[in-house]
Tab-separated table of C-alpha atoms in Angstrom:
chain	number	residue	atom	x	y	z
A	1	MET	CA	0.000	0.000	0.000
A	2	LYS	CA	2.805	2.408	0.907
A	3	ILE	CA	4.689	1.586	-2.314
A	4	LYS	CA	1.526	2.201	-4.355
A	5	LEU	CA	0.953	5.520	-2.608
A	6	ALA	CA	4.575	6.553	-3.199
A	7	ASN	CA	4.258	5.663	-6.893
A	8	HIS	CA	1.131	7.817	-7.231
A	9	ILE	CA	2.831	10.726	-5.486
A	10	LEU	CA	5.814	10.480	-7.837
A	11	LEU	CA	3.497	10.315	-10.841
A	12	ILE	CA	1.567	13.374	-9.661
A	13	ILE	CA	4.808	15.321	-9.148
A	14	GLY	CA	6.055	14.239	-12.565
A	15	ALA	CA	2.767	15.199	-14.224
A	16	PHE	CA	2.863	18.613	-12.559
A	17	ILE	CA	6.426	19.218	-13.773
A	18	MET	CA	5.434	18.187	-17.301
A	19	ILE	CA	2.382	20.443	-17.402
A	20	ILE	CA	4.166	23.579	-16.155
A	21	PRO	CA	5.500	24.590	-19.619
A	22	PHE	CA	2.033	24.185	-21.133
A	23	LEU	CA	0.422	26.304	-18.392
A	24	TRP	CA	3.140	28.930	-18.846
A	25	MET	CA	2.429	28.978	-22.583
A	26	ILE	CA	-1.285	29.576	-21.949
A	27	MET	CA	-0.650	32.303	-19.382
A	28	THR	CA	1.813	34.086	-21.677
A	29	SER	CA	-0.655	33.966	-24.566
A	30	LEU	CA	-3.096	35.971	-22.446
A	31	LYS	CA	-0.620	38.710	-21.446
A	32	THR	CA	0.171	42.049	-23.011
A	33	PHE	CA	3.515	42.457	-24.733
A	34	SER	CA	4.864	44.563	-21.841
A	35	GLU	CA	3.803	41.947	-19.284
A	36	SER	CA	5.537	39.197	-21.230
A	37	MET	CA	8.799	41.182	-21.095
A	38	GLN	CA	8.722	42.008	-17.384
A	39	VAL	CA	11.692	41.101	-15.186
A	40	PRO	CA	11.129	39.290	-12.894
A	41	PRO	CA	8.408	37.579	-14.959
A	42	THR	CA	4.800	37.535	-13.831
A	43	ILE	CA	2.890	34.261	-13.796
A	44	PHE	CA	-0.686	35.477	-14.168
A	45	PRO	CA	-1.727	38.334	-16.487
A	46	ASN	CA	-3.403	41.378	-14.993
A	47	ASN	CA	-5.980	41.433	-17.776
A	48	LEU	CA	-6.839	38.424	-19.918
A	49	MET	CA	-5.959	39.401	-23.497
A	50	PHE	CA	-8.102	36.965	-25.483
A	51	GLU	CA	-7.747	39.265	-28.475
A	52	ASN	CA	-4.194	37.916	-28.875
A	53	TYR	CA	-5.755	34.831	-30.459
A	54	PHE	CA	-7.656	36.960	-32.976
A	55	ASN	CA	-4.540	39.025	-33.664
A	56	VAL	CA	-2.739	35.857	-34.756
A	57	PHE	CA	-5.148	35.498	-37.675
A	58	GLU	CA	-4.702	39.165	-38.566
A	59	SER	CA	-0.904	39.020	-38.444
A	60	VAL	CA	-0.378	35.895	-40.582
A	61	ASP	CA	-2.454	33.590	-42.775
A	62	PHE	CA	-2.909	31.140	-39.910
A	63	LEU	CA	-5.764	29.197	-41.525
A	64	LYS	CA	-3.565	28.570	-44.578
A	65	TYR	CA	-0.819	27.256	-42.320
A	66	TYR	CA	-3.346	25.005	-40.615
A	67	ALA	CA	-4.618	23.637	-43.924
A	68	ASN	CA	-1.079	22.984	-45.192
A	69	THR	CA	-0.159	21.183	-41.975
A	70	ILE	CA	-3.275	19.017	-42.061
A	71	PHE	CA	-2.661	18.077	-45.709
A	72	LEU	CA	0.991	17.299	-44.998
A	73	THR	CA	0.139	15.221	-41.926
A	74	LEU	CA	-2.621	13.227	-43.620
A	75	GLY	CA	-0.487	12.570	-46.697
A	76	ARG	CA	2.462	11.248	-44.713
A	77	THR	CA	0.360	9.259	-42.251
A	78	LEU	CA	-1.844	7.453	-44.777
A	79	ALA	CA	1.133	6.661	-46.985
A	80	GLN	CA	3.188	5.316	-44.074
A	81	LEU	CA	0.362	3.149	-42.791
A	82	PHE	CA	-0.044	1.561	-46.227
A	83	LEU	CA	3.595	1.250	-47.334
A	84	CYS	CA	5.033	0.294	-43.947
A	85	SER	CA	2.339	-2.309	-43.370
A	86	LEU	CA	3.012	-3.836	-46.798
A	87	ALA	CA	6.748	-4.053	-46.078
A	88	ALA	CA	6.114	-5.377	-42.567
A	89	PHE	CA	3.795	-8.054	-43.951
A	90	ALA	CA	6.482	-9.172	-46.379
A	91	PHE	CA	9.108	-9.440	-43.626
A	92	ALA	CA	6.755	-11.135	-41.183
A	93	ARG	CA	4.962	-13.602	-43.441
A	94	MET	CA	6.868	-14.130	-46.700
A	95	GLU	CA	10.109	-15.988	-47.344
A	96	PHE	CA	12.574	-14.671	-49.931
A	97	PRO	CA	16.367	-14.624	-50.339
A	98	GLY	CA	18.173	-12.019	-48.247
A	99	LYS	CA	15.110	-11.179	-46.137
A	100	ASN	CA	16.983	-10.803	-42.858
A	101	THR	CA	19.837	-8.879	-44.456
A	102	LEU	CA	17.431	-6.468	-46.120
A	103	PHE	CA	15.555	-5.994	-42.854
A	104	ILE	CA	18.795	-5.152	-41.041
A	105	LEU	CA	19.682	-2.658	-43.769
A	106	ILE	CA	16.301	-0.977	-43.349
A	107	LEU	CA	16.785	-0.788	-39.587
A	108	SER	CA	20.234	0.727	-40.091
A	109	VAL	CA	18.487	3.785	-41.551
A	110	LEU	CA	17.375	4.601	-37.995
A	111	MET	CA	21.005	5.279	-37.074
A	112	VAL	CA	21.456	7.925	-39.792
A	113	PRO	CA	20.616	11.475	-38.593
A	114	MET	CA	18.285	13.417	-40.851
A	115	GLN	CA	20.817	16.254	-41.079
A	116	VAL	CA	23.283	13.923	-42.837
A	117	ILE	CA	20.960	13.296	-45.789
A	118	LEU	CA	19.435	16.773	-45.882
A	119	ILE	CA	21.724	18.187	-48.590
A	120	PRO	CA	21.563	15.096	-50.875
A	121	ASN	CA	17.767	15.054	-50.566
A	122	TYR	CA	17.609	18.759	-51.344
A	123	GLY	CA	19.672	18.173	-54.492
A	124	ILE	CA	17.394	15.329	-55.616
A	125	LEU	CA	14.228	17.343	-55.034
A	126	THR	CA	15.720	20.346	-56.840
A	127	HIS	CA	16.520	18.140	-59.838
A	128	LEU	CA	12.915	16.865	-59.801
A	129	GLY	CA	11.561	20.415	-59.583
A	130	TRP	CA	9.699	19.673	-56.364
A	131	ILE	CA	11.129	22.432	-54.165
A	132	ASP	CA	8.383	24.571	-52.594
A	133	THR	CA	5.671	21.990	-53.392
A	134	PHE	CA	3.727	19.439	-51.393
A	135	PHE	CA	5.673	16.687	-53.163
A	136	ALA	CA	8.816	17.819	-51.329
A	137	LEU	CA	6.967	17.901	-48.021
A	138	ILE	CA	5.146	14.578	-48.292
A	139	VAL	CA	6.973	12.115	-50.559
A	140	PRO	CA	10.251	11.795	-48.556
A	141	GLY	CA	8.207	11.108	-45.411
A	142	MET	CA	5.985	8.419	-46.925
A	143	PHE	CA	8.114	5.552	-45.595
A	144	SER	CA	9.568	4.885	-42.156
A	145	ALA	CA	12.031	2.219	-41.030
A	146	PHE	CA	10.608	2.536	-37.523
A	147	GLY	CA	7.111	1.901	-38.892
A	148	VAL	CA	8.266	-1.275	-40.647
A	149	PHE	CA	9.905	-2.522	-37.453
A	150	LEU	CA	6.897	-1.689	-35.272
A	151	LEU	CA	4.369	-3.390	-37.538
A	152	ARG	CA	6.583	-6.398	-38.312
A	153	GLN	CA	6.916	-7.142	-34.607
A	154	PHE	CA	3.155	-6.995	-34.223
A	155	PHE	CA	2.395	-9.036	-37.346
A	156	MET	CA	4.690	-11.820	-36.160
A	157	GLY	CA	2.461	-12.258	-33.125
A	158	ILE	CA	-0.664	-12.896	-35.214
A	159	PRO	CA	-1.238	-16.686	-35.485
A	160	LYS	CA	-0.176	-18.090	-38.844
A	161	GLU	CA	-3.131	-20.477	-38.695
A	162	LEU	CA	-5.270	-17.541	-39.779
A	163	ASP	CA	-3.151	-17.228	-42.938
A	164	GLU	CA	-3.534	-20.942	-43.659
A	165	ALA	CA	-7.298	-20.770	-43.221
A	166	ALA	CA	-7.485	-17.765	-45.549
A	167	THR	CA	-5.310	-19.557	-48.122
A	168	MET	CA	-7.672	-22.541	-48.062
A	169	ASP	CA	-10.525	-20.114	-48.755
A	170	GLY	CA	-8.683	-18.892	-51.850
A	171	CYS	CA	-7.048	-15.702	-50.524
A	172	SER	CA	-3.919	-14.417	-52.221
A	173	PHE	CA	-0.988	-12.888	-50.299
A	174	PHE	CA	-2.580	-9.458	-50.656
A	175	GLY	CA	-5.941	-10.880	-49.570
A	176	ILE	CA	-4.339	-12.275	-46.413
A	177	TYR	CA	-2.707	-8.898	-45.778
A	178	TRP	CA	-5.922	-6.949	-46.346
A	179	ARG	CA	-8.533	-9.273	-44.852
A	180	VAL	CA	-6.616	-11.020	-42.058
A	181	ILE	CA	-3.542	-9.098	-40.936
A	182	LEU	CA	-4.756	-5.492	-40.996
A	183	PRO	CA	-8.049	-6.103	-39.101
A	184	ASN	CA	-6.071	-7.852	-36.346
A	185	ALA	CA	-3.388	-5.150	-36.164
A	186	THR	CA	-5.555	-2.141	-35.319
A	187	PRO	CA	-3.655	-1.197	-32.104
A	188	ALA	CA	-0.277	-1.244	-33.866
A	189	LEU	CA	-1.602	0.724	-36.846
A	190	ILE	CA	-3.109	3.366	-34.568
A	191	ALA	CA	0.132	3.561	-32.568
A	192	LEU	CA	2.142	4.113	-35.768
A	193	GLY	CA	-0.445	6.625	-36.948
A	194	ILE	CA	-0.110	8.627	-33.740
A	195	PHE	CA	3.695	8.656	-33.952
A	196	THR	CA	3.570	9.737	-37.594
A	197	ILE	CA	0.985	12.444	-36.950
A	198	LEU	CA	3.024	13.894	-34.083
A	199	ALA	CA	6.244	13.857	-36.102
A	200	SER	CA	4.611	15.407	-39.177
A	201	TRP	CA	2.632	18.028	-37.241
A	202	ASN	CA	5.712	19.210	-35.334
A	203	ASP	CA	8.188	18.938	-38.228
A	204	PHE	CA	10.097	22.204	-38.568
A	205	LEU	CA	13.502	21.803	-40.231
A	206	TRP	CA	12.349	19.917	-43.332
A	207	PRO	CA	9.491	22.329	-44.259
A	208	LEU	CA	11.743	25.295	-43.465
A	209	ILE	CA	14.408	24.105	-45.932
A	210	MET	CA	12.114	22.754	-48.644
A	211	THR	CA	9.647	25.647	-48.886
A	212	SER	CA	10.079	29.370	-49.362
A	213	SER	CA	6.710	30.879	-50.278
A	214	GLU	CA	4.021	32.063	-47.887
A	215	ASP	CA	1.457	29.700	-49.452
A	216	MET	CA	3.517	26.612	-48.579
A	217	ARG	CA	4.221	27.417	-44.933
A	218	VAL	CA	3.147	24.984	-42.238
A	219	LEU	CA	2.288	25.809	-38.631
A	220	SER	CA	5.741	25.200	-37.183
A	221	VAL	CA	7.363	27.531	-39.717
A	222	GLY	CA	4.546	30.084	-39.650
A	223	ILE	CA	4.583	30.441	-35.861
A	224	ALA	CA	8.324	31.043	-35.967
A	225	ALA	CA	7.565	34.167	-38.038
A	226	PHE	CA	6.520	35.906	-34.794
A	227	GLN	CA	10.133	35.696	-33.644
A	228	GLY	CA	12.016	38.680	-35.047
A	229	GLN	CA	15.694	39.527	-35.174
A	230	TYR	CA	15.516	42.201	-32.459
A	231	SER	CA	12.276	41.433	-30.622
A	232	THR	CA	9.703	38.674	-30.321
A	233	ASP	CA	5.971	39.098	-29.828
A	234	TYR	CA	5.702	36.405	-27.181
A	235	PRO	CA	1.926	36.694	-26.541
A	236	LEU	CA	1.136	36.118	-30.239
A	237	LEU	CA	3.805	33.433	-30.470
A	238	MET	CA	2.323	31.557	-27.529
A	239	ALA	CA	-1.242	32.060	-28.762
A	240	GLY	CA	-0.304	30.459	-32.080
A	241	ALA	CA	1.480	27.642	-30.247
A	242	VAL	CA	-1.593	26.966	-28.089
A	243	MET	CA	-3.878	26.753	-31.132
A	244	SER	CA	-1.460	24.449	-32.929
A	245	THR	CA	-1.161	22.166	-29.885
A	246	ILE	CA	-4.882	21.658	-29.241
A	247	PRO	CA	-5.496	19.121	-32.082
A	248	MET	CA	-2.619	16.954	-30.855
A	249	LEU	CA	-3.936	17.000	-27.284
A	250	ILE	CA	-7.420	15.993	-28.444
A	251	MET	CA	-5.975	13.193	-30.576
A	252	PHE	CA	-3.884	11.853	-27.701
A	253	VAL	CA	-6.794	11.912	-25.246
A	254	LEU	CA	-9.043	10.014	-27.673
A	255	LEU	CA	-6.474	7.463	-28.840
A	256	GLN	CA	-4.134	7.006	-25.884
A	257	LYS	CA	-5.490	3.559	-24.991
A	258	TYR	CA	-4.683	2.320	-28.504
A	259	LEU	CA	-1.220	3.848	-28.281
A	260	VAL	CA	-0.432	2.117	-24.997
A	261	THR	CA	-1.880	-1.200	-26.217
A	262	GLY	CA	0.051	-1.089	-29.488
A	263	ILE	CA	3.378	-0.336	-27.804
A	264	ALA	CA	2.832	-2.943	-25.071
A	265	LEU	CA	1.908	-5.703	-27.489
A	266	GLN	CA	4.672	-5.061	-30.017
A	267	GLY	CA	7.232	-5.003	-27.236
A	268	VAL	CA	6.704	-8.684	-26.405
A	269	ARG	CA	6.872	-10.025	-29.969
A	270	ARG	CA	9.857	-12.031	-31.114
């Protein structure tokens, strides 16, 4: 009982520490510019400046940034769920020469920092004429070595007897993948979807390098526009950050049980 109580106390303290930056972001978004620059800083604003949220839309094309980010996130997520699940199915269920070697090579991609391949990728996309287009934002992120690993581990835990029964009913390899594997892998697919959505929604460096026009900006790049060379409008910056964070919080609250289940189950596969 005492150990359980101590664990809950530690979790509460940890949760409080984690939520402090978010509360500070909300409080700053409701301050005036002068209040946000005070030294020592004030925690609570004297007057709640809800108009800061409306000023964000007047200062930049925030709805356009939102639409671009949603399109980018959906494009990457749907493509990864389809392509990674196909590759994972092949590694988990099919036998072909060099399967293990190829799988190790794919996993080795996880050890390569994105900054190392940034310049080569930029050269390729420039040659294709995709710079400052959605192709540059979406296509390079349509496949993930982590996604292949995550789904392969989960697929290997699905009984192969289901495949044999489907084969006896006349299913092809793709039919087994579509009708047997995917319906039984919902937790893992949702877990991968959440990871991909978070990574795509918060991606900053890649959109910053690959786009230059106002029409192609995403939220992460657009919010950074509030930070100037000599001064930063912190209330507007934080207001934009709050509005960009809300969809991710809603998604996590609604899908957290699938995320935990998917991670827990794939962690025990062999």
